mmCIF file of C-alpha atoms in Angstrom:
data_model
loop_
_atom_site.group_PDB
_atom_site.id
_atom_site.type_symbol
_atom_site.label_atom_id
_atom_site.label_comp_id
_atom_site.label_asym_id
_atom_site.label_seq_id
_atom_site.Cartn_x
_atom_site.Cartn_y
_atom_site.Cartn_z
ATOM 1 C CA MET A 1128 139.523 -72.174 90.433
ATOM 2 C CA SER A 1129 138.934 -75.755 91.486
ATOM 3 C CA SER A 1130 141.974 -76.928 89.547
ATOM 4 C CA MET A 1131 143.916 -73.936 90.847
ATOM 5 C CA CYS A 1132 143.217 -74.863 94.444
ATOM 6 C CA ASN A 1133 144.020 -78.497 93.782
ATOM 7 C CA ALA A 1134 147.358 -77.496 92.348
ATOM 8 C CA MET A 1135 148.178 -75.002 95.095
ATOM 9 C CA CYS A 1136 146.918 -77.079 98.007
ATOM 10 C CA GLY A 1137 147.574 -80.608 96.839
ATOM 11 C CA ALA A 1138 143.875 -81.441 97.152
ATOM 12 C CA SER A 1139 142.199 -84.270 95.308
ATOM 13 C CA ASP A 1140 138.581 -85.284 94.893
ATOM 14 C CA ARG A 1141 138.801 -87.282 98.117
ATOM 15 C CA THR A 1142 139.480 -85.514 101.427
ATOM 16 C CA HIS A 1143 138.643 -88.558 103.522
ATOM 17 C CA VAL A 1144 141.702 -89.833 105.407
ATOM 18 C CA ALA A 1145 142.372 -92.443 108.055
ATOM 19 C CA ALA A 1146 140.636 -92.129 111.410
ATOM 20 C CA GLY A 1147 142.446 -90.227 114.105
ATOM 21 C CA ALA A 1148 144.049 -86.823 114.480
ATOM 22 C CA GLY A 1149 145.416 -86.910 110.942
ATOM 23 C CA ARG A 1150 141.879 -86.763 109.560
ATOM 24 C CA TRP A 1151 141.448 -83.125 110.506
ATOM 25 C CA ARG A 1152 145.013 -82.110 109.689
ATOM 26 C CA ALA A 1153 144.333 -82.929 106.030
ATOM 27 C CA ALA A 1154 141.007 -81.111 106.077
ATOM 28 C CA SER A 1155 142.509 -78.080 107.826
ATOM 29 C CA HIS A 1156 145.249 -77.849 105.203
ATOM 30 C CA VAL A 1157 142.672 -77.620 102.422
ATOM 31 C CA ALA A 1158 140.509 -75.179 104.395
ATOM 32 C CA LEU A 1159 143.459 -72.831 104.857
ATOM 33 C CA CYS A 1160 144.042 -72.896 101.133
ATOM 34 C CA TRP A 1161 140.450 -71.921 100.441
ATOM 35 C CA ALA A 1162 140.704 -69.120 102.967
ATOM 36 C CA ALA A 1163 143.726 -67.781 101.105
ATOM 37 C CA LEU A 1164 141.827 -67.916 97.823
ATOM 38 C CA LEU A 1165 138.628 -66.425 99.254
ATOM 39 C CA PRO A 1166 139.164 -62.943 97.735
ATOM 40 C CA MET A 1167 139.004 -64.590 94.293
ATOM 41 C CA ALA A 1168 135.816 -66.538 95.049
ATOM 42 C CA PRO A 1169 133.096 -64.060 93.914
ATOM 43 C CA THR A 1170 134.081 -64.615 90.283
ATOM 44 C CA ALA A 1171 133.917 -68.412 90.399
ATOM 45 C CA ALA A 1172 131.257 -71.050 90.941
ATOM 46 C CA LEU A 1173 132.551 -74.288 92.400
ATOM 47 C CA ALA A 1174 131.284 -77.786 93.038
ATOM 48 C CA HIS A 1175 128.341 -78.500 95.282
ATOM 49 C CA ASP A 1176 125.679 -80.923 94.079
ATOM 50 C CA THR A 1177 126.356 -84.395 92.719
ATOM 51 C CA TRP A 1178 123.888 -85.913 90.261
ATOM 52 C CA LEU A 1179 123.333 -88.682 87.739
ATOM 53 C CA GLU A 1180 122.372 -88.076 84.123
ATOM 54 C CA GLN A 1181 121.818 -90.376 81.192
ATOM 55 C CA ARG A 1182 124.188 -90.322 78.220
ATOM 56 C CA PRO A 1183 124.114 -92.143 74.883
ATOM 57 C CA GLY A 1184 125.470 -95.644 75.303
ATOM 58 C CA ARG A 1185 126.129 -98.842 73.425
ATOM 59 C CA ALA A 1186 123.245 -100.925 72.165
ATOM 60 C CA GLY A 1187 121.733 -102.904 75.018
ATOM 61 C CA GLN A 1188 123.320 -100.705 77.695
ATOM 62 C CA VAL A 1189 122.190 -97.769 79.783
ATOM 63 C CA GLU A 1190 125.045 -95.322 80.331
ATOM 64 C CA LEU A 1191 125.092 -92.692 83.056
ATOM 65 C CA ALA A 1192 127.434 -89.909 84.119
ATOM 66 C CA LEU A 1193 128.016 -89.066 87.787
ATOM 67 C CA SER A 1194 129.026 -85.424 88.027
ATOM 68 C CA THR A 1195 129.497 -82.641 90.530
ATOM 69 C CA GLY A 1196 128.959 -78.964 89.795
ATOM 70 C CA ALA A 1197 127.955 -75.634 91.247
ATOM 71 C CA LEU A 1198 124.857 -75.240 89.100
ATOM 72 C CA PHE A 1199 122.936 -78.153 87.602
ATOM 73 C CA PRO A 1200 123.358 -79.316 84.859
ATOM 74 C CA ALA A 1201 126.861 -77.883 84.312
ATOM 75 C CA ALA A 1202 129.287 -80.658 85.299
ATOM 76 C CA GLN A 1203 132.679 -79.628 86.665
ATOM 77 C CA THR A 1204 134.264 -82.640 88.357
ATOM 78 C CA GLY A 1205 133.809 -86.368 88.693
ATOM 79 C CA ILE A 1206 133.974 -88.682 91.707
ATOM 80 C CA ALA A 1207 136.408 -91.568 92.053
ATOM 81 C CA ALA A 1208 134.764 -94.965 91.649
ATOM 82 C CA ALA A 1209 136.629 -96.166 94.745
ATOM 83 C CA SER A 1210 134.643 -93.698 96.875
ATOM 84 C CA LEU A 1211 131.279 -95.277 96.014
ATOM 85 C CA VAL A 1212 130.031 -97.597 98.745
ATOM 86 C CA ASP A 1213 126.728 -98.455 97.082
ATOM 87 C CA ARG A 1214 125.472 -98.293 93.510
ATOM 88 C CA GLY A 1215 122.918 -100.132 91.438
ATOM 89 C CA CYS A 1216 119.862 -99.971 89.198
ATOM 90 C CA LEU A 1217 116.342 -101.356 89.449
ATOM 91 C CA ALA A 1218 114.451 -102.991 86.601
ATOM 92 C CA ALA A 1219 110.729 -103.648 86.566
ATOM 93 C CA PRO A 1220 109.273 -105.658 88.209
ATOM 94 C CA GLY A 1221 111.928 -105.262 90.929
ATOM 95 C CA ARG A 1222 115.151 -106.930 89.798
ATOM 96 C CA ARG A 1223 118.347 -105.236 90.974
ATOM 97 C CA LEU A 1224 121.073 -104.776 88.363
ATOM 98 C CA PRO A 1225 124.757 -103.969 88.905
ATOM 99 C CA LEU A 1226 125.910 -100.468 87.967
ATOM 100 C CA ARG A 1227 129.489 -100.773 86.763
ATOM 101 C CA ALA A 1228 132.082 -98.022 86.676
ATOM 102 C CA GLY A 1229 133.537 -97.007 83.323
ATOM 103 C CA ALA A 1230 135.847 -94.203 82.299
ATOM 104 C CA ALA A 1231 136.841 -91.537 84.800
ATOM 105 C CA LEU A 1232 136.522 -88.297 82.842
ATOM 106 C CA ALA A 1233 137.543 -84.812 83.946
ATOM 107 C CA SER A 1234 133.943 -83.801 84.638
ATOM 108 C CA ALA A 1235 132.230 -87.143 85.268
ATOM 109 C CA LEU A 1236 132.533 -90.773 86.201
ATOM 110 C CA THR A 1237 130.785 -92.923 83.619
ATOM 111 C CA LEU A 1238 128.634 -95.833 84.814
ATOM 112 C CA HIS A 1239 126.668 -98.424 82.889
ATOM 113 C CA THR A 1240 124.255 -101.307 83.269
ATOM 114 C CA ALA A 1241 122.792 -103.832 80.829
ATOM 115 C CA PRO A 1242 119.087 -104.718 81.190
ATOM 116 C CA ARG A 1243 117.624 -107.818 79.634
ATOM 117 C CA ARG A 1244 115.767 -107.557 76.358
ATOM 118 C CA GLY A 1245 112.409 -105.882 76.955
ATOM 119 C CA GLU A 1246 113.334 -104.940 80.523
ATOM 120 C CA THR A 1247 112.575 -101.430 81.771
ATOM 121 C CA ILE A 1248 115.052 -99.604 84.004
ATOM 122 C CA THR A 1249 113.114 -97.532 86.531
ATOM 123 C CA ALA A 1250 115.922 -96.076 88.679
ATOM 124 C CA CYS A 1251 119.666 -96.005 89.358
ATOM 125 C CA TRP A 1252 121.498 -94.681 92.396
ATOM 126 C CA VAL A 1253 124.919 -94.169 94.005
ATOM 127 C CA GLN A 1254 126.106 -93.392 97.529
ATOM 128 C CA THR A 1255 129.606 -92.259 98.500
ATOM 129 C CA GLU A 1256 131.731 -92.981 101.512
ATOM 130 C CA ALA A 1257 132.131 -90.280 104.180
ATOM 131 C CA PHE A 1258 134.420 -87.303 103.603
ATOM 132 C CA ASP A 1259 135.840 -85.023 106.291
ATOM 133 C CA VAL A 1260 136.415 -81.298 105.903
ATOM 134 C CA GLU A 1261 136.943 -78.185 107.978
ATOM 135 C CA VAL A 1262 135.095 -75.129 106.706
ATOM 136 C CA PRO A 1263 136.554 -71.635 107.268
ATOM 137 C CA ALA A 1264 134.321 -69.670 109.646
ATOM 138 C CA ALA A 1265 133.792 -66.880 107.103
ATOM 139 C CA LEU A 1266 132.211 -69.350 104.681
ATOM 140 C CA VAL A 1267 129.818 -71.131 107.024
ATOM 141 C CA PRO A 1268 126.969 -68.568 106.698
ATOM 142 C CA THR A 1269 127.037 -68.904 102.906
ATOM 143 C CA TYR A 1270 126.988 -72.667 103.202
ATOM 144 C CA LEU A 1271 123.987 -72.555 105.551
ATOM 145 C CA ARG A 1272 122.110 -70.238 103.203
ATOM 146 C CA GLU A 1273 122.860 -72.517 100.283
ATOM 147 C CA ILE A 1274 121.214 -75.520 101.920
ATOM 148 C CA ALA A 1275 118.390 -73.509 103.554
ATOM 149 C CA ALA A 1276 119.486 -74.636 107.009
ATOM 150 C CA PRO A 1277 116.930 -74.037 109.791
ATOM 151 C CA ASP A 1278 117.354 -71.289 112.369
ATOM 152 C CA SER A 1279 118.287 -73.843 115.036
ATOM 153 C CA ILE A 1280 121.488 -74.696 113.164
ATOM 154 C CA ARG A 1281 122.361 -71.054 112.609
ATOM 155 C CA GLN A 1282 121.937 -70.446 116.336
ATOM 156 C CA ALA A 1283 124.091 -73.468 117.159
ATOM 157 C CA TRP A 1284 126.816 -72.107 114.874
ATOM 158 C CA ALA A 1285 126.677 -68.721 116.624
ATOM 159 C CA GLU A 1286 127.156 -70.465 119.982
ATOM 160 C CA GLN A 1287 129.962 -72.565 118.525
ATOM 161 C CA GLN A 1288 131.762 -69.438 117.347
ATOM 162 C CA GLY A 1289 131.440 -67.994 120.828
ATOM 163 C CA GLN A 1290 133.326 -71.020 122.123
ATOM 164 C CA GLY A 1291 136.057 -70.565 119.530
ATOM 165 C CA LEU A 1292 135.368 -73.933 117.883
ATOM 166 C CA PRO A 1293 135.951 -74.487 114.137
ATOM 167 C CA TRP A 1294 133.368 -76.029 111.830
ATOM 168 C CA ARG A 1295 134.326 -79.658 111.183
ATOM 169 C CA GLU A 1296 132.024 -81.757 109.074
ATOM 170 C CA ARG A 1297 131.717 -85.319 107.855
ATOM 171 C CA TYR A 1298 129.510 -85.625 104.781
ATOM 172 C CA THR A 1299 128.241 -88.207 102.315
ATOM 173 C CA LYS A 1300 126.685 -87.849 98.865
ATOM 174 C CA HIS A 1301 123.630 -89.671 97.512
ATOM 175 C CA ALA A 1302 122.389 -89.413 93.925
ATOM 176 C CA ARG A 1303 119.416 -91.030 92.220
ATOM 177 C CA ILE A 1304 117.925 -90.870 88.729
ATOM 178 C CA SER A 1305 114.532 -92.279 87.767
ATOM 179 C CA TRP A 1306 112.501 -92.794 84.629
ATOM 180 C CA ALA A 1307 108.770 -93.051 84.186
ATOM 181 C CA ALA A 1308 106.314 -92.660 81.320
ATOM 182 C CA PRO A 1309 104.547 -89.273 81.224
ATOM 183 C CA ALA A 1310 100.823 -88.838 81.722
ATOM 184 C CA ALA A 1311 98.782 -90.623 79.089
ATOM 185 C CA ALA A 1312 97.185 -87.473 77.648
ATOM 186 C CA GLY A 1313 98.664 -86.420 74.334
ATOM 187 C CA PRO A 1314 101.336 -88.251 72.380
ATOM 188 C CA ALA A 1315 102.816 -91.041 74.503
ATOM 189 C CA THR A 1316 106.469 -90.806 75.454
ATOM 190 C CA HIS A 1317 108.054 -93.936 76.871
ATOM 191 C CA SER A 1318 111.067 -94.766 78.971
ATOM 192 C CA PRO A 1319 114.185 -94.750 76.748
ATOM 193 C CA HIS A 1320 114.984 -98.314 77.829
ATOM 194 C CA SER A 1321 111.949 -100.259 76.749
ATOM 195 C CA ALA A 1322 109.183 -100.411 74.173
ATOM 196 C CA GLN A 1323 106.665 -101.400 76.808
ATOM 197 C CA SER A 1324 103.451 -99.428 77.274
ATOM 198 C CA PRO A 1325 103.334 -96.684 79.939
ATOM 199 C CA ARG A 1326 102.883 -97.887 83.499
ATOM 200 C CA SER A 1327 99.445 -97.705 85.072
ATOM 201 C CA SER A 1328 100.687 -98.447 88.596
ATOM 202 C CA PRO A 1329 103.515 -97.054 90.769
ATOM 203 C CA PRO A 1330 106.994 -98.216 89.719
ATOM 204 C CA PRO A 1331 108.892 -100.758 91.812
ATOM 205 C CA THR A 1332 110.581 -99.185 94.813
ATOM 206 C CA ALA A 1333 114.371 -98.997 94.662
ATOM 207 C CA PRO A 1334 116.329 -99.665 97.864
ATOM 208 C CA ALA A 1335 116.459 -96.517 99.986
ATOM 209 C CA MET A 1336 119.789 -94.776 100.491
ATOM 210 C CA ALA A 1337 120.846 -93.267 103.822
ATOM 211 C CA LEU A 1338 119.244 -90.026 102.621
ATOM 212 C CA ASP A 1339 116.796 -90.359 99.781
ATOM 213 C CA ILE A 1340 114.125 -88.509 97.839
ATOM 214 C CA GLU A 1341 111.360 -90.696 96.446
ATOM 215 C CA ILE A 1342 109.117 -89.408 93.679
ATOM 216 C CA GLU A 1343 105.668 -90.715 94.543
ATOM 217 C CA ASP A 1344 103.918 -90.166 91.219
ATOM 218 C CA ALA A 1345 103.558 -93.263 89.045
ATOM 219 C CA ARG A 1346 104.246 -91.247 85.900
ATOM 220 C CA ALA A 1347 106.691 -88.543 84.967
ATOM 221 C CA PRO A 1348 105.250 -85.027 85.192
ATOM 222 C CA ARG A 1349 104.451 -82.862 82.229
ATOM 223 C CA ALA A 1350 105.310 -79.173 82.158
ATOM 224 C CA GLY A 1351 102.922 -77.265 84.392
ATOM 225 C CA GLU A 1352 101.986 -80.274 86.533
ATOM 226 C CA THR A 1353 102.730 -80.829 90.215
ATOM 227 C CA LEU A 1354 105.359 -83.311 91.377
ATOM 228 C CA ARG A 1355 104.876 -85.167 94.669
ATOM 229 C CA PHE A 1356 107.860 -86.489 96.569
ATOM 230 C CA ARG A 1357 108.977 -87.799 99.956
ATOM 231 C CA VAL A 1358 112.282 -87.479 101.832
ATOM 232 C CA LEU A 1359 113.598 -90.455 103.832
ATOM 233 C CA ARG A 1360 116.500 -90.664 106.274
ATOM 234 C CA ASP A 1361 117.560 -94.220 107.123
ATOM 235 C CA GLY A 1362 114.274 -95.352 105.613
ATOM 236 C CA GLN A 1363 112.165 -93.102 107.866
ATOM 237 C CA ALA A 1364 110.197 -90.003 106.901
ATOM 238 C CA LEU A 1365 112.209 -86.814 107.391
ATOM 239 C CA ALA A 1366 109.941 -83.963 108.495
ATOM 240 C CA GLY A 1367 110.804 -80.299 108.068
ATOM 241 C CA GLN A 1368 113.480 -80.940 105.427
ATOM 242 C CA ALA A 1369 114.132 -78.156 102.913
ATOM 243 C CA VAL A 1370 114.152 -79.423 99.310
ATOM 244 C CA GLU A 1371 114.887 -77.416 96.184
ATOM 245 C CA LEU A 1372 113.766 -78.116 92.614
ATOM 246 C CA ARG A 1373 116.330 -77.001 90.056
ATOM 247 C CA GLY A 1374 116.045 -77.238 86.268
ATOM 248 C CA GLU A 1375 118.265 -76.874 83.232
ATOM 249 C CA MET A 1376 116.245 -73.994 81.764
ATOM 250 C CA SER A 1377 116.161 -71.484 84.613
ATOM 251 C CA ARG A 1378 118.501 -69.756 87.033
ATOM 252 C CA PHE A 1379 115.847 -69.907 89.761
ATOM 253 C CA GLY A 1380 115.026 -72.735 92.154
ATOM 254 C CA LEU A 1381 111.809 -73.580 93.973
ATOM 255 C CA TRP A 1382 112.078 -74.458 97.681
ATOM 256 C CA ARG A 1383 109.640 -76.559 99.660
ATOM 257 C CA ARG A 1384 109.740 -77.995 103.194
ATOM 258 C CA THR A 1385 108.441 -81.480 103.972
ATOM 259 C CA ASP A 1386 105.479 -82.125 106.264
ATOM 260 C CA ALA A 1387 105.265 -84.480 109.238
ATOM 261 C CA GLU A 1388 105.248 -87.477 106.861
ATOM 262 C CA GLY A 1389 108.279 -86.252 104.938
ATOM 263 C CA ARG A 1390 106.132 -85.270 101.962
ATOM 264 C CA ALA A 1391 105.933 -82.161 99.811
ATOM 265 C CA SER A 1392 104.914 -81.156 96.302
ATOM 266 C CA VAL A 1393 106.165 -78.606 93.810
ATOM 267 C CA PRO A 1394 105.058 -77.429 90.346
ATOM 268 C CA VAL A 1395 107.309 -78.314 87.415
ATOM 269 C CA PRO A 1396 107.245 -75.156 85.274
ATOM 270 C CA PHE A 1397 108.480 -76.548 81.966
ATOM 271 C CA ALA A 1398 109.807 -79.595 80.155
ATOM 272 C CA GLY A 1399 113.397 -80.762 80.420
ATOM 273 C CA ARG A 1400 115.846 -82.135 82.978
ATOM 274 C CA TRP A 1401 115.393 -81.436 86.689
ATOM 275 C CA VAL A 1402 116.857 -82.364 90.058
ATOM 276 C CA LEU A 1403 115.386 -82.340 93.528
ATOM 277 C CA ARG A 1404 118.199 -81.523 95.984
ATOM 278 C CA ALA A 1405 118.407 -81.518 99.783
ATOM 279 C CA THR A 1406 120.970 -81.543 102.596
ATOM 280 C CA ASP A 1407 120.333 -82.991 106.038
ATOM 281 C CA LEU A 1408 122.741 -81.338 108.483
ATOM 282 C CA ARG A 1409 122.961 -82.032 112.202
ATOM 283 C CA ALA A 1410 125.431 -81.797 115.070
ATOM 284 C CA LEU A 1411 127.313 -84.918 116.102
ATOM 285 C CA PRO A 1412 126.304 -85.846 119.666
ATOM 286 C CA GLY A 1413 129.088 -85.504 122.217
ATOM 287 C CA GLN A 1414 131.484 -83.879 119.731
ATOM 288 C CA PRO A 1415 131.335 -80.075 120.046
ATOM 289 C CA GLY A 1416 132.109 -78.325 116.782
ATOM 290 C CA HIS A 1417 131.564 -81.480 114.708
ATOM 291 C CA TRP A 1418 128.742 -81.879 112.202
ATOM 292 C CA GLN A 1419 127.357 -84.606 109.994
ATOM 293 C CA SER A 1420 125.645 -83.972 106.678
ATOM 294 C CA ARG A 1421 124.025 -86.017 103.950
ATOM 295 C CA PHE A 1422 123.504 -84.554 100.489
ATOM 296 C CA VAL A 1423 120.993 -86.016 98.042
ATOM 297 C CA THR A 1424 119.777 -85.340 94.508
ATOM 298 C CA HIS A 1425 117.060 -87.038 92.481
ATOM 299 C CA ALA A 1426 117.243 -86.404 88.733
ATOM 300 C CA PHE A 1427 114.274 -86.813 86.398
ATOM 301 C CA SER A 1428 112.828 -85.417 83.189
ATOM 302 C CA ALA A 1429 109.526 -83.659 82.575
ATOM 303 C CA ALA A 1430 107.652 -84.135 79.309
ATOM 304 C CA PRO A 1431 106.254 -81.215 77.303
ATOM 305 C CA ALA A 1432 102.818 -79.937 78.217
ATOM 306 C CA VAL A 1433 99.892 -81.251 76.216
ATOM 307 C CA PRO A 1434 98.691 -78.545 73.796
ATOM 308 C CA ALA A 1435 95.253 -77.215 74.693
ATOM 309 C CA ALA A 1436 92.449 -78.415 72.450
ATOM 310 C CA PRO A 1437 91.228 -75.664 70.056
ATOM 311 C CA GLU A 1438 87.884 -74.052 70.806
ATOM 312 C CA ALA A 1439 84.886 -75.039 68.745
ATOM 313 C CA ALA A 1440 85.130 -71.836 66.681
ATOM 314 C CA ASP A 1441 88.628 -72.801 65.616
ATOM 315 C CA ASP A 1442 87.803 -76.276 64.337
ATOM 316 C CA GLY A 1443 88.330 -75.204 60.737
ATOM 317 C CA PRO A 1444 91.600 -75.054 58.817
ATOM 318 C CA ILE A 1445 92.814 -71.910 60.599
ATOM 319 C CA GLY A 1446 92.339 -73.443 64.038
ATOM 320 C CA SER A 1447 94.091 -76.619 62.907
ATOM 321 C CA HIS A 1448 97.103 -74.663 61.661
ATOM 322 C CA LEU A 1449 97.307 -72.726 64.929
ATOM 323 C CA ALA A 1450 97.204 -75.949 66.983
ATOM 324 C CA ALA A 1451 99.951 -77.453 64.846
ATOM 325 C CA ALA A 1452 102.111 -74.352 65.204
ATOM 326 C CA GLY A 1453 101.752 -74.403 68.989
ATOM 327 C CA GLY A 1454 102.320 -78.116 69.400
ATOM 328 C CA SER A 1455 105.920 -77.761 70.499
ATOM 329 C CA ALA A 1456 106.156 -77.028 74.199
ATOM 330 C CA GLY A 1457 109.743 -75.913 73.835
ATOM 331 C CA SER A 1458 108.839 -73.105 71.406
ATOM 332 C CA ALA A 1459 106.182 -71.822 73.784
ATOM 333 C CA GLN A 1460 108.435 -71.409 76.797
ATOM 334 C CA PRO A 1461 108.915 -67.804 77.986
ATOM 335 C CA SER A 1462 112.464 -66.529 78.061
ATOM 336 C CA ASN A 1463 112.080 -65.254 81.617
ATOM 337 C CA PRO A 1464 109.524 -67.457 83.420
ATOM 338 C CA SER A 1465 108.239 -66.193 86.752
ATOM 339 C CA MET A 1466 108.106 -69.021 89.259
ATOM 340 C CA PRO A 1467 106.211 -69.012 92.584
ATOM 341 C CA LYS A 1468 108.242 -69.028 95.788
ATOM 342 C CA ALA A 1469 111.556 -68.809 93.923
ATOM 343 C CA ARG A 1470 114.151 -68.145 96.620
ATOM 344 C CA SER A 1471 117.454 -68.961 94.993
ATOM 345 C CA ALA A 1472 119.490 -67.618 92.102
ATOM 346 C CA ASN A 1473 122.628 -69.673 91.739
ATOM 347 C CA GLN A 1474 124.005 -67.481 88.981
ATOM 348 C CA SER A 1475 124.690 -64.822 91.638
ATOM 349 C CA LYS A 1476 128.173 -64.347 93.048
ATOM 350 C CA ALA A 1477 129.530 -67.656 94.211
ATOM 351 C CA THR A 1478 131.654 -68.475 97.226
ATOM 352 C CA PRO A 1479 133.327 -71.823 97.917
ATOM 353 C CA THR A 1480 132.302 -73.318 101.228
ATOM 354 C CA ILE A 1481 133.758 -76.793 101.294
ATOM 355 C CA SER A 1482 137.151 -77.531 99.902
ATOM 356 C CA THR A 1483 137.309 -80.090 97.119
ATOM 357 C CA GLU A 1484 134.695 -82.357 95.598
ATOM 358 C CA PRO A 1485 131.250 -81.623 97.092
ATOM 359 C CA PRO A 1486 130.026 -79.627 98.708
ATOM 360 C CA VAL A 1487 131.047 -76.126 97.565
ATOM 361 C CA THR A 1488 128.152 -73.729 97.365
ATOM 362 C CA THR A 1489 126.812 -70.589 95.777
ATOM 363 C CA ALA A 1490 125.179 -67.686 97.529
ATOM 364 C CA ARG A 1491 121.442 -67.707 98.075
ATOM 365 C CA ARG A 1492 119.380 -64.578 98.184
#
């Protein structure tokens, strides 16, 4: 449906246009198209989050893909390199590396960097320029549910509707990926970029984006462990921000809200790829009906859980065979895990809420 709307409406992956009245004319044109296609929306899931993931690369290089999709990790569209206003990588012990654009694929923009021999890459990030869009009124409630917007914003939207004002929004995207060695217990698993031993101290801090999620643990989590993180806006702690943990192995997400210091924690149910995702949305002062949003994701991987040590009675050959058979965390994962405080199911009927490249959302229940 994304390509269909692009063809029918003349939309591209960049809705940002020159300042002035023409800015909203372009956005309104796309919004009208989506309104016309709304009856078809329940059968389609369209782009929302933007994230970074690692891909196999040439020797001596780290290759990433920057993708947008309705449900992580399924990539649907890429982002033009020209729309990135900041990008880079950080190598221990704190050296910044350039992150260069490569091929622009249908579902991703490839990026790469080249660390020095023996150098460990700890994080990479990108930030886009601002995009403008007008969201059809019928889609705003779905959008607000998707990002777990607070009641104050829902009330402001109700008042805005009473004044007959459309929803006009300027948004930016921020994506980060980080690597860390898992906890020392069990077989060691290292960063894919270095043969160095696991870190025993927190990794170097990468430059903060306009909206950022920092993982505060020095090591990558293992399945079943708790992940601690902090949300920053313009380098300052962002209190009361809703953050969702989404993984590649489940249709459910786990929501948490940050405390007064911008911190929160969440259990990581199983091994694999994950993203923390959040959207900071607020009204633009002195501009009724206009909103500003910042979207952020932080991608990381969780290592398999450490197999439990056999009981004393099982120290013989039978116990050893059982421990060996259960050593693979992947084989022990339930097919339908039950997760605490799961509030979202992005495989439910989807509705587009913002026109082209992010953010288009899926219904939350």
